[in-house]
């Protein structure tokens, strides 16, 4: 982990007691906010789909009207047959049924097709915007957000939004229109029976509204809990070699199960709420059936002139189908409620303000870069840990074309200084200038394009060597890549590979050695031909042989560039033009190797520690050899690598 970098505690639970914060209620976006990324054409298609759904919903109650008329026709024809012995029935009702069936087929097809089409396009747009927003957040945002949680939201939550944007809406509109048209037809053909059935409808509507609100809340909490569990699973799988090496499978499973427990509890609550609500809805609907059958029969007997058998059947089935459709439409509210809950965090991330945005076109873009860098009274603390001061008044000047090395104990702010120069963060006070301009006035993308960075742990992507190098500059040609490879001393080993630059490096570069990965990382930094080169402990994780090759590549890369080096092995920076010693977040000394050794300050102490504590690291791996101590001055020179030196020889060399 980079020094000074804040950590995120993913499993910290609030302590019980009076000081515990009250949990905030789950939030959801408004219904119409779900469609904020729909284009004008897509809105038009959805309106057409809603019209088709509405007509589709009206078709079923209309069929009840035809069915009632057909019933009266049967009764009249039966009476005529009994009186005259002849049957004069007509088959026009069959044509009505055929016409309604064809209309339902076309309307149903179009309503679903249009909504699924627009939902797919909107979901793609939301996914792209969400991923873009994540990639362009400033580093302080990532300090307080787990990558695994973001990954879960990118997949599961957006799929949930897709469900809510899809055909669930038009199906609900279809059932709602069936409900309305059924009761309208009921009032037209028999208002008394309709009123009796309608008296129960507010109970259905009220239960559906309460159910929808509770479901949205529980769904949002459940998704958040699953996102945490997914983050833990991703972390474990990424480090699977370490888990297996230490027999940590059981502990990993227990940790994952602890995170699933919360999600399980919310899932159980949601399932109970859903099933109880559905059961209550069905109970009310079937109770309404019983009431309608009893009262409809009574009206047919008491008012035969107003309630014929056909009219009674029309009213009964129209109102019953309308009431039942309300119950059928209610489950579709669940998908919409889930989508509203899932969309809250996704849309909130998209809307998150980004003061440092590499996609922004704002900021000055100078025609050329000279490479003069200056840190002026820089104070800084990480946004997630404001109480811990990392830098406290750093003043540092880096002339163009020169190499400056930053040294100091771990956590003193060396890597933070480089991150501020890259504008991963902005300082709390003070300013950093490039060629006399405050870097906050420069375009962020332009600034980073003119810097090459090589870190301690090279990050390679699971693609070819050429594509990994091309990440440094998108428009890099094959000639540019070959030039960068040669400058990074990587040409020899790449040329021996079967597919050369087209060789797949494996996940995180697993197919390559540490030294090979580091040289590819150097080539990636050099392919853009940057004026400024940042080396953050680029060789500290390498063995002796790999270090010598990589160090030679770095020495070649530094030529003619403004270079800032952070090194754990001090032998690699003794030739730097300036060495700056950090202590407690500020620069306490600057000078060349000889000057700082004479001062006997921070740098001198670090050198002596490597000599006295790290025998193998200090001597065998290219450390320092005490050459002479005179007049208060200690001169050090790099030793030759002597892998076969005896312990006695080393001891003599150390205390000579």
XYZ file of C-alpha atoms in Angstrom:
656
model
C 0.000 0.000 0.000
C 1.237 3.491 -0.810
C 2.603 5.286 2.223
C 0.225 7.603 3.974
C -2.710 6.107 2.075
C -5.908 5.807 4.119
C -7.548 2.438 4.537
C -11.219 1.522 4.519
C -12.618 -0.670 7.279
C -15.277 -2.744 5.577
C -16.487 -4.709 8.576
C -16.514 -2.146 11.368
C -19.822 -2.211 13.218
C -21.228 0.637 15.296
C -20.791 0.198 19.010
C -23.853 -0.256 21.105
C -24.790 2.575 23.413
C -26.030 6.124 23.490
C -23.395 7.305 21.040
C -24.537 5.009 18.244
C -25.770 6.859 15.195
C -29.297 6.295 14.042
C -29.455 4.413 10.769
C -30.541 6.506 7.840
C -33.607 5.258 5.982
C -33.013 3.654 2.614
C -33.410 6.057 -0.281
C -34.839 5.678 -3.765
C -35.129 7.922 -6.810
C -38.452 9.247 -8.019
C -40.373 7.220 -10.576
C -39.754 9.606 -13.466
C -36.077 9.901 -12.481
C -35.653 6.296 -13.604
C -36.010 7.501 -17.201
C -33.592 10.434 -16.966
C -31.288 8.910 -19.613
C -33.996 8.223 -22.191
C -33.701 10.142 -25.468
C -36.611 11.969 -27.075
C -37.106 9.133 -29.559
C -37.127 6.565 -26.759
C -39.678 8.610 -24.801
C -41.897 8.636 -27.902
C -41.550 4.862 -28.297
C -42.441 4.357 -24.633
C -45.520 6.565 -25.030
C -46.591 4.446 -28.016
C -45.938 1.347 -25.926
C -48.089 2.740 -23.110
C -50.920 3.454 -25.571
C -50.684 -0.124 -26.831
C -50.711 -1.368 -23.235
C -53.758 0.778 -22.429
C -55.686 -0.520 -25.447
C -54.598 -4.045 -24.589
C -55.975 -3.549 -21.080
C -59.316 -2.271 -22.362
C -59.743 -5.262 -24.688
C -60.563 -7.820 -21.971
C -63.489 -5.896 -20.385
C -64.791 -5.238 -23.925
C -64.780 -8.974 -24.452
C -67.043 -9.241 -21.391
C -69.524 -6.888 -23.102
C -69.530 -9.095 -26.198
C -69.875 -12.158 -23.969
C -72.895 -10.609 -22.179
C -74.566 -9.710 -25.475
C -73.939 -13.206 -26.731
C -75.509 -14.623 -23.539
C -78.665 -12.515 -24.013
C -78.740 -13.645 -27.648
C -78.599 -17.277 -26.523
C -81.440 -16.680 -24.046
C -83.612 -14.972 -26.664
C -82.861 -17.642 -29.262
C -83.686 -20.347 -26.705
C -87.010 -18.713 -25.911
C -87.784 -18.378 -29.617
C -86.859 -22.000 -30.189
C -89.200 -23.099 -27.408
C -92.091 -21.027 -28.806
C -91.694 -21.496 -32.587
C -89.382 -24.464 -32.949
C -86.969 -22.412 -35.084
C -83.490 -20.943 -34.250
C -82.535 -17.539 -35.649
C -79.176 -16.989 -33.870
C -76.383 -15.137 -35.708
C -72.634 -15.700 -35.658
C -71.500 -12.048 -35.594
C -70.251 -12.421 -32.017
C -67.657 -14.908 -33.217
C -66.236 -12.253 -35.526
C -66.073 -9.821 -32.615
C -64.036 -12.316 -30.624
C -61.680 -12.889 -33.567
C -61.199 -9.137 -34.022
C -60.473 -8.614 -30.319
C -58.022 -11.550 -30.347
C -56.059 -10.155 -33.313
C -55.939 -6.693 -31.729
C -54.685 -8.133 -28.428
C -51.948 -10.069 -30.265
C -50.655 -6.982 -32.077
C -50.987 -4.614 -29.128
C -49.327 -7.047 -26.711
C -46.418 -7.631 -29.091
C -45.778 -3.940 -29.668
C -46.076 -2.888 -26.017
C -43.499 -5.419 -24.822
C -41.178 -4.993 -27.797
C -41.032 -1.199 -27.548
C -40.361 -1.166 -23.811
C -37.714 -3.890 -23.935
C -35.996 -2.085 -26.814
C -35.882 1.262 -25.013
C -34.908 -0.381 -21.702
C -31.923 -2.095 -23.320
C -30.683 1.170 -24.810
C -31.171 3.111 -21.580
C -29.422 0.422 -19.531
C -26.428 0.464 -21.870
C -26.260 4.239 -21.533
C -26.537 4.093 -17.730
C -23.831 1.420 -17.513
C -21.474 3.494 -19.670
C -22.102 6.682 -17.693
C -21.668 4.875 -14.381
C -18.401 3.266 -15.452
C -17.189 6.592 -16.864
C -18.094 8.326 -13.595
C -16.184 5.719 -11.566
C -13.071 5.967 -13.726
C -12.992 9.751 -13.500
C -13.574 10.139 -9.774
C -10.729 11.680 -7.816
C -8.608 9.442 -5.611
C -10.173 10.718 -2.380
C -13.460 9.156 -3.505
C -11.834 5.737 -3.922
C -10.339 6.011 -0.433
C -13.835 5.620 1.028
C -15.412 3.238 -1.520
C -14.695 -0.458 -1.944
C -13.892 -1.574 -5.476
C -15.893 -4.776 -4.981
C -19.009 -2.806 -4.061
C -18.654 -0.693 -7.197
C -18.267 -3.838 -9.285
C -21.461 -5.331 -7.834
C -23.354 -2.126 -8.541
C -22.044 -2.126 -12.097
C -23.601 -5.550 -12.693
C -26.389 -6.468 -10.274
C -27.801 -3.021 -9.543
C -27.894 -1.940 -13.164
C -29.544 -5.240 -14.104
C -32.165 -4.424 -11.472
C -32.662 -1.009 -13.073
C -33.081 -2.732 -16.430
C -35.889 -4.840 -14.958
C -37.660 -1.719 -13.770
C -37.266 0.039 -17.110
C -38.497 -2.977 -19.077
C -41.930 -4.437 -19.745
C -42.985 -4.381 -16.082
C -44.227 -0.805 -16.492
C -46.327 -1.437 -19.573
C -47.738 -4.641 -18.048
C -48.776 -2.679 -14.962
C -50.395 -0.017 -17.185
C -52.191 -2.792 -19.051
C -53.650 -4.233 -15.843
C -54.478 -0.773 -14.500
C -56.403 0.085 -17.678
C -58.202 -3.242 -17.382
C -59.163 -2.214 -13.852
C -60.443 1.217 -14.944
C -62.278 0.060 -18.064
C -63.798 -2.875 -16.185
C -65.343 -0.603 -13.561
C -66.462 1.956 -16.164
C -68.290 -0.771 -18.087
C -69.706 -2.012 -14.799
C -71.139 1.448 -13.993
C -72.662 1.719 -17.459
C -74.384 -1.664 -17.374
C -75.202 -1.915 -13.644
C -74.091 0.737 -11.207
C -75.531 -0.891 -8.075
C -73.559 -4.094 -8.404
C -70.474 -2.102 -9.391
C -70.675 0.110 -6.301
C -70.808 -2.898 -4.029
C -67.670 -4.331 -5.580
C -65.983 -0.915 -5.753
C -66.360 -0.463 -1.992
C -63.595 -2.998 -1.497
C -61.177 -1.447 -4.036
C -59.607 1.201 -1.719
C -58.447 -1.639 0.502
C -56.647 -3.204 -2.451
C -55.091 0.065 -3.612
C -53.965 1.050 -0.105
C -52.306 -2.297 0.573
C -50.487 -2.111 -2.773
C -49.131 1.384 -1.989
C -47.879 0.411 1.480
C -46.388 -2.794 0.127
C -44.537 -0.941 -2.641
C -42.937 1.532 -0.194
C -41.810 -1.156 2.254
C -40.474 -3.264 -0.600
C -38.410 -0.389 -2.037
C -36.781 0.215 1.354
C -35.959 -3.443 2.006
C -34.693 -3.940 -1.547
C -32.261 -1.035 -1.291
C -30.876 -2.366 2.008
C -30.619 -5.888 0.619
C -28.692 -4.715 -2.446
C -26.255 -2.741 -0.276
C -25.654 -5.794 1.910
C -25.022 -8.028 -1.107
C -22.651 -5.416 -2.525
C -20.545 -5.617 0.657
C -20.518 -9.409 0.499
C -19.529 -9.268 -3.171
C -16.642 -6.957 -2.337
C -15.352 -9.420 0.261
C -15.639 -12.306 -2.206
C -13.724 -10.377 -4.863
C -10.974 -9.466 -2.408
C -10.596 -13.118 -1.368
C -10.529 -14.423 -4.946
C -7.967 -11.842 -6.043
C -5.681 -12.976 -3.224
C -6.517 -16.677 -3.607
C -2.849 -17.751 -3.676
C -2.227 -16.099 -0.326
C -5.423 -17.578 1.118
C -4.462 -21.100 0.034
C -0.835 -20.697 1.113
C -1.884 -19.914 4.683
C -4.782 -22.421 4.752
C -7.147 -19.509 5.144
C -10.085 -21.022 3.261
C -12.149 -21.592 6.401
C -11.535 -18.082 7.672
C -12.378 -16.639 4.242
C -15.657 -18.564 4.131
C -16.562 -17.386 7.634
C -15.829 -13.791 6.685
C -17.992 -14.080 3.572
C -20.815 -15.698 5.557
C -20.762 -12.881 8.116
C -21.344 -10.381 5.357
C -24.099 -12.535 3.859
C -25.952 -12.692 7.186
C -27.164 -9.106 6.907
C -28.277 -9.637 3.310
C -30.101 -12.823 4.358
C -32.023 -10.998 7.084
C -33.180 -8.299 4.689
C -34.095 -10.969 2.127
C -36.211 -12.836 4.684
C -38.006 -9.640 5.683
C -38.650 -8.829 2.036
C -39.936 -12.337 1.287
C -42.290 -12.266 4.281
C -43.568 -8.814 3.325
C -44.100 -9.838 -0.294
C -45.943 -13.063 0.462
C -48.111 -11.597 3.223
C -49.060 -8.717 0.933
C -49.849 -11.044 -1.949
C -51.872 -13.333 0.304
C -53.855 -10.413 1.681
C -54.502 -9.113 -1.831
C -55.791 -12.488 -3.017
C -57.967 -12.820 0.097
C -59.626 -9.473 -0.604
C -60.140 -10.322 -4.281
C -61.815 -13.675 -3.640
C -63.909 -12.143 -0.857
C -65.090 -9.622 -3.420
C -66.000 -12.496 -5.755
C -68.274 -14.002 -3.110
C -69.972 -10.666 -2.433
C -70.501 -10.000 -6.145
C -72.036 -13.438 -6.802
C -74.484 -13.053 -3.934
C -75.583 -9.490 -4.725
C -75.693 -10.051 -8.503
C -78.064 -12.986 -8.107
C -80.296 -10.889 -5.823
C -80.467 -8.033 -8.375
C -81.360 -10.427 -11.216
C -84.338 -11.612 -9.180
C -85.425 -8.198 -7.818
C -84.869 -6.074 -10.992
C -85.099 -8.369 -14.026
C -85.856 -5.418 -16.333
C -82.547 -3.673 -15.471
C -80.399 -6.706 -14.813
C -80.809 -9.304 -17.524
C -78.671 -12.396 -17.398
C -76.357 -10.920 -20.046
C -76.013 -7.559 -18.248
C -75.421 -9.249 -14.916
C -72.708 -11.412 -16.452
C -71.175 -8.365 -18.186
C -71.087 -6.338 -14.966
C -69.904 -9.230 -12.860
C -67.034 -10.336 -15.099
C -65.996 -6.789 -16.080
C -65.728 -5.670 -12.476
C -64.208 -8.953 -11.350
C -61.614 -8.910 -14.112
C -60.907 -5.261 -13.288
C -60.473 -5.984 -9.588
C -58.407 -9.091 -10.233
C -56.162 -7.214 -12.685
C -55.326 -4.777 -9.904
C -53.967 -7.693 -7.911
C -52.115 -9.040 -10.945
C -50.552 -5.671 -11.638
C -49.316 -5.220 -8.076
C -46.335 -7.647 -8.363
C -44.969 -5.544 -11.213
C -44.569 -2.733 -8.712
C -41.913 -4.857 -7.015
C -39.593 -4.618 -10.020
C -40.183 -0.875 -10.243
C -39.559 -0.474 -6.503
C -36.319 -2.463 -6.778
C -35.195 -0.343 -9.711
C -35.850 2.887 -7.803
C -33.812 1.648 -4.860
C -30.937 0.401 -7.036
C -30.887 3.579 -9.122
C -30.308 5.829 -6.125
C -26.654 4.891 -5.534
C -25.916 4.488 -9.252
C -27.327 7.887 -10.206
C -25.757 9.478 -7.133
C -22.332 8.274 -8.284
C -22.945 9.603 -11.794
C -23.962 12.994 -10.357
C -21.039 13.084 -7.917
C -19.116 16.347 -8.465
C -15.541 15.759 -9.619
C -13.239 18.718 -8.861
C -10.341 16.770 -10.415
C -11.736 15.270 -13.626
C -9.411 13.968 -16.323
C -12.311 13.897 -18.809
C -12.894 17.640 -18.433
C -11.793 19.904 -21.275
C -11.249 22.807 -18.901
C -7.792 24.042 -18.042
C -4.825 25.446 -19.898
C -2.806 23.301 -22.318
C 0.626 24.875 -22.915
C 2.269 24.220 -26.263
C 5.404 22.805 -24.676
C 6.704 21.553 -21.339
C 10.107 22.578 -20.028
C 9.902 20.593 -16.808
C 10.527 23.100 -14.008
C 8.591 21.944 -10.925
C 8.183 23.731 -7.617
C 6.331 22.833 -4.416
C 5.493 25.950 -2.395
C 4.575 25.534 1.284
C 2.448 22.435 0.685
C 0.179 21.253 3.493
C -1.908 18.130 2.971
C -4.004 15.528 4.773
C -6.061 12.792 3.149
C -9.776 13.707 2.911
C -10.731 10.516 4.749
C -8.329 11.342 7.613
C -8.353 15.097 8.013
C -6.927 14.885 11.520
C -3.647 13.316 10.312
C -1.290 15.783 8.618
C 0.838 14.073 5.952
C 2.678 17.117 4.564
C 3.422 20.169 6.675
C 4.921 22.995 4.658
C 6.882 21.180 1.937
C 9.075 23.466 -0.155
C 10.919 21.813 -3.012
C 12.321 22.909 -6.374
C 13.034 20.506 -9.234
C 14.920 22.181 -12.124
C 14.255 21.014 -15.673
C 16.225 17.988 -16.822
C 17.507 17.236 -13.320
C 16.991 14.204 -11.107
C 15.835 14.714 -7.543
C 15.554 11.846 -5.076
C 13.142 11.845 -2.148
C 14.282 9.879 0.903
C 12.924 9.417 4.381
C 11.263 6.974 6.722
C 8.100 5.177 5.661
C 5.021 7.383 5.962
C 6.862 10.709 5.829
C 5.031 11.858 2.665
C 7.325 10.964 -0.245
C 4.738 9.072 -2.321
C 2.078 11.599 -1.353
C 4.235 14.313 -2.919
C 4.227 12.460 -6.241
C 0.460 11.913 -6.043
C -0.092 15.625 -5.524
C 2.050 16.369 -8.573
C -0.153 14.024 -10.632
C -3.226 15.786 -9.184
C -4.643 12.654 -7.628
C -5.361 15.059 -4.779
C -5.178 18.820 -4.288
C -3.173 20.242 -1.364
C -5.001 21.796 1.573
C -2.841 24.891 1.149
C 0.115 25.993 -0.932
C 0.627 25.443 -4.638
C 2.525 23.228 -7.031
C 3.761 24.853 -10.223
C 4.906 23.440 -13.545
C 6.913 25.918 -15.603
C 5.576 28.679 -13.372
C 1.895 27.728 -13.730
C -0.198 26.382 -10.851
C -1.065 22.819 -11.900
C -4.672 23.424 -10.785
C -5.011 25.806 -13.742
C -3.788 23.153 -16.190
C -5.926 20.581 -17.972
C -5.751 17.382 -15.904
C -5.518 15.007 -18.864
C -2.823 17.108 -20.522
C -0.858 17.219 -17.252
C -0.858 13.440 -16.841
C -0.031 12.878 -20.504
C 3.253 14.695 -19.935
C 4.218 12.502 -16.984
C 5.474 8.932 -16.963
C 5.089 6.895 -13.774
C 6.807 3.641 -12.769
C 5.642 2.213 -9.456
C 6.963 -0.428 -7.099
C 4.317 -2.976 -8.107
C 3.795 -2.827 -11.888
C 0.166 -3.316 -12.883
C -0.296 -5.162 -16.171
C -3.600 -6.006 -17.805
C -4.569 -9.427 -19.122
C -3.783 -8.656 -22.748
C -0.713 -8.561 -25.007
C 2.580 -6.845 -24.235
C 1.945 -4.351 -27.038
C -1.495 -3.409 -25.709
C -0.116 -2.992 -22.195
C 2.502 -0.575 -23.500
C -0.116 1.209 -25.602
C -1.984 2.098 -22.408
C 0.693 4.764 -22.026
C -0.408 6.423 -25.265
C -3.492 5.400 -27.193
C -2.209 6.451 -30.621
C 1.227 4.833 -30.224
C 2.440 3.156 -33.424
C 4.363 -0.115 -33.611
C 7.541 1.922 -34.136
C 6.836 3.960 -30.994
C 6.315 0.770 -28.998
C 9.546 -0.779 -30.282
C 11.459 2.409 -29.416
C 10.051 2.374 -25.885
C 10.867 -1.323 -25.506
C 14.496 -0.725 -26.484
C 14.797 2.232 -24.103
C 13.432 0.053 -21.301
C 15.985 -2.735 -21.958
C 13.081 -5.090 -22.675
C 13.765 -5.795 -26.337
C 16.008 -8.823 -25.773
C 13.623 -10.861 -23.631
C 10.560 -9.888 -25.698
C 12.254 -10.934 -28.956
C 12.811 -14.412 -27.483
C 9.108 -14.942 -26.784
C 7.159 -16.995 -29.383
C 4.670 -14.214 -30.151
C 7.005 -11.346 -29.235
C 4.966 -8.166 -28.628
C 1.730 -10.100 -29.173
C 2.457 -12.413 -26.240
C -0.340 -12.555 -23.668
C 0.981 -11.580 -20.240
C -1.761 -13.356 -18.265
C -3.870 -11.937 -15.475
C -1.911 -9.142 -13.764
C 1.159 -10.219 -15.758
C 1.306 -13.679 -14.160
C 3.228 -15.148 -17.133
C 6.188 -12.787 -16.657
C 8.858 -12.389 -14.000
C 9.042 -9.347 -11.738
C 11.894 -7.790 -13.699
C 10.137 -8.376 -17.028
C 6.917 -6.803 -15.764
C 8.833 -3.810 -14.456
C 10.577 -3.237 -17.784
C 7.236 -3.368 -19.603
C 5.938 -0.807 -17.108
C 8.954 1.382 -17.896
C 8.254 1.029 -21.623
C 4.645 2.032 -20.986
C 5.852 5.164 -19.226
C 8.355 6.003 -21.975
C 6.101 5.390 -24.994
C 4.515 8.817 -24.453
C 8.026 10.370 -24.370
C 7.226 12.330 -21.203
C 9.131 15.398 -20.077
C 8.634 14.370 -16.447
C 9.444 10.902 -15.105
C 8.235 9.701 -11.694
C 9.893 6.617 -10.182
C 8.219 5.396 -6.997
C 10.490 2.658 -5.563
C 10.671 1.117 -9.019
C 13.331 -1.476 -8.096
C 12.693 -2.193 -4.413
C 10.671 -5.368 -5.068
C 13.225 -6.931 -7.449
C 16.031 -9.397 -6.894
C 19.659 -8.377 -7.420
C 19.941 -9.545 -11.027
C 16.627 -8.028 -12.120
C 17.422 -4.806 -10.277
C 20.630 -4.241 -12.208
C 18.850 -4.629 -15.559
C 15.904 -2.452 -14.548
C 18.172 0.175 -12.971
C 20.139 0.415 -16.203
C 16.865 1.010 -18.055
C 15.851 3.689 -15.573
C 19.214 5.435 -15.829
C 18.798 5.516 -19.597
C 15.207 6.794 -19.279
C 16.210 9.647 -16.951
C 18.458 11.257 -19.529
C 17.101 14.659 -20.573
C 13.992 14.388 -18.397
C 12.940 15.990 -15.145
C 12.938 12.997 -12.822
C 11.647 12.513 -9.284
C 12.846 9.295 -7.661
C 11.694 7.567 -4.491
C 14.002 4.708 -3.559
C 14.324 2.311 -0.657
C 17.747 1.131 -1.782
C 19.757 4.290 -1.391
C 22.573 3.036 -3.613
C 20.308 3.614 -6.612
C 19.991 7.361 -6.010
C 23.476 8.408 -4.900
C 24.100 9.932 -8.363
C 20.963 12.112 -8.225
C 21.494 15.828 -8.806
C 19.644 16.634 -5.587
C 18.600 14.423 -2.680
C 15.780 15.742 -0.474
C 15.385 14.333 3.017
C 11.829 14.122 4.387
C 10.915 14.024 8.062
C 7.485 14.485 9.655
C 5.937 15.730 6.439
C 8.485 18.361 5.487
C 11.780 18.651 3.631
C 14.487 19.048 6.267
C 17.593 18.819 4.077
C 18.641 19.016 0.425
C 21.937 18.424 -1.327
C 24.118 15.916 -3.127
C 25.148 12.571 -1.689
C 28.456 13.918 -0.360
C 26.885 17.055 1.100
C 24.181 15.164 2.979
C 26.597 12.554 4.282
C 28.663 15.390 5.706
C 25.588 16.900 7.406
C 24.841 13.625 9.193
C 21.101 14.235 9.036
C 18.168 12.154 7.782
C 19.966 10.793 4.727
C 23.081 9.898 6.706
C 20.969 8.017 9.268
C 19.207 6.005 6.568
C 22.511 5.051 4.937
C 23.969 3.929 8.249
C 20.858 1.876 8.988
C 21.260 0.020 5.702
C 24.894 -0.638 6.514
C 24.393 -1.810 10.075
C 21.023 -3.580 9.904
C 20.679 -4.863 6.361
C 23.931 -6.694 5.649
C 22.643 -8.610 2.677
C 20.625 -5.710 1.356
C 23.340 -3.166 2.007
C 26.333 -5.111 0.657
C 25.322 -7.976 -1.608
C 22.510 -6.094 -3.302
C 24.546 -3.074 -4.204
C 24.635 -1.173 -0.933
C 27.343 1.140 0.419
C 30.804 0.461 1.749
C 32.258 2.688 4.438
C 35.339 4.124 2.784
C 36.734 6.720 5.091
C 35.797 8.784 8.114
C 37.770 11.954 8.452
C 37.104 15.504 9.556
C 33.486 14.657 10.349
C 32.837 13.544 6.766
C 31.749 10.042 5.817
C 32.186 9.085 2.170
C 30.335 6.094 0.784
C 30.850 4.221 -2.436
C 28.779 1.421 -3.976
C 30.275 -2.009 -3.422
C 30.656 -4.639 -6.050
C 28.215 -7.517 -5.820
C 30.050 -10.389 -4.174
C 27.663 -13.253 -3.705
C 30.335 -15.596 -2.285
C 31.729 -13.356 0.430
C 32.073 -15.009 3.813
C 30.317 -13.608 6.871
C 33.723 -12.734 8.337
C 34.642 -10.712 5.254
C 31.324 -8.844 5.470
C 31.904 -8.031 9.110
C 35.373 -6.691 8.380
C 33.983 -4.614 5.511
C 31.256 -3.132 7.689
C 33.557 -2.116 10.549
C 36.564 -1.157 8.521
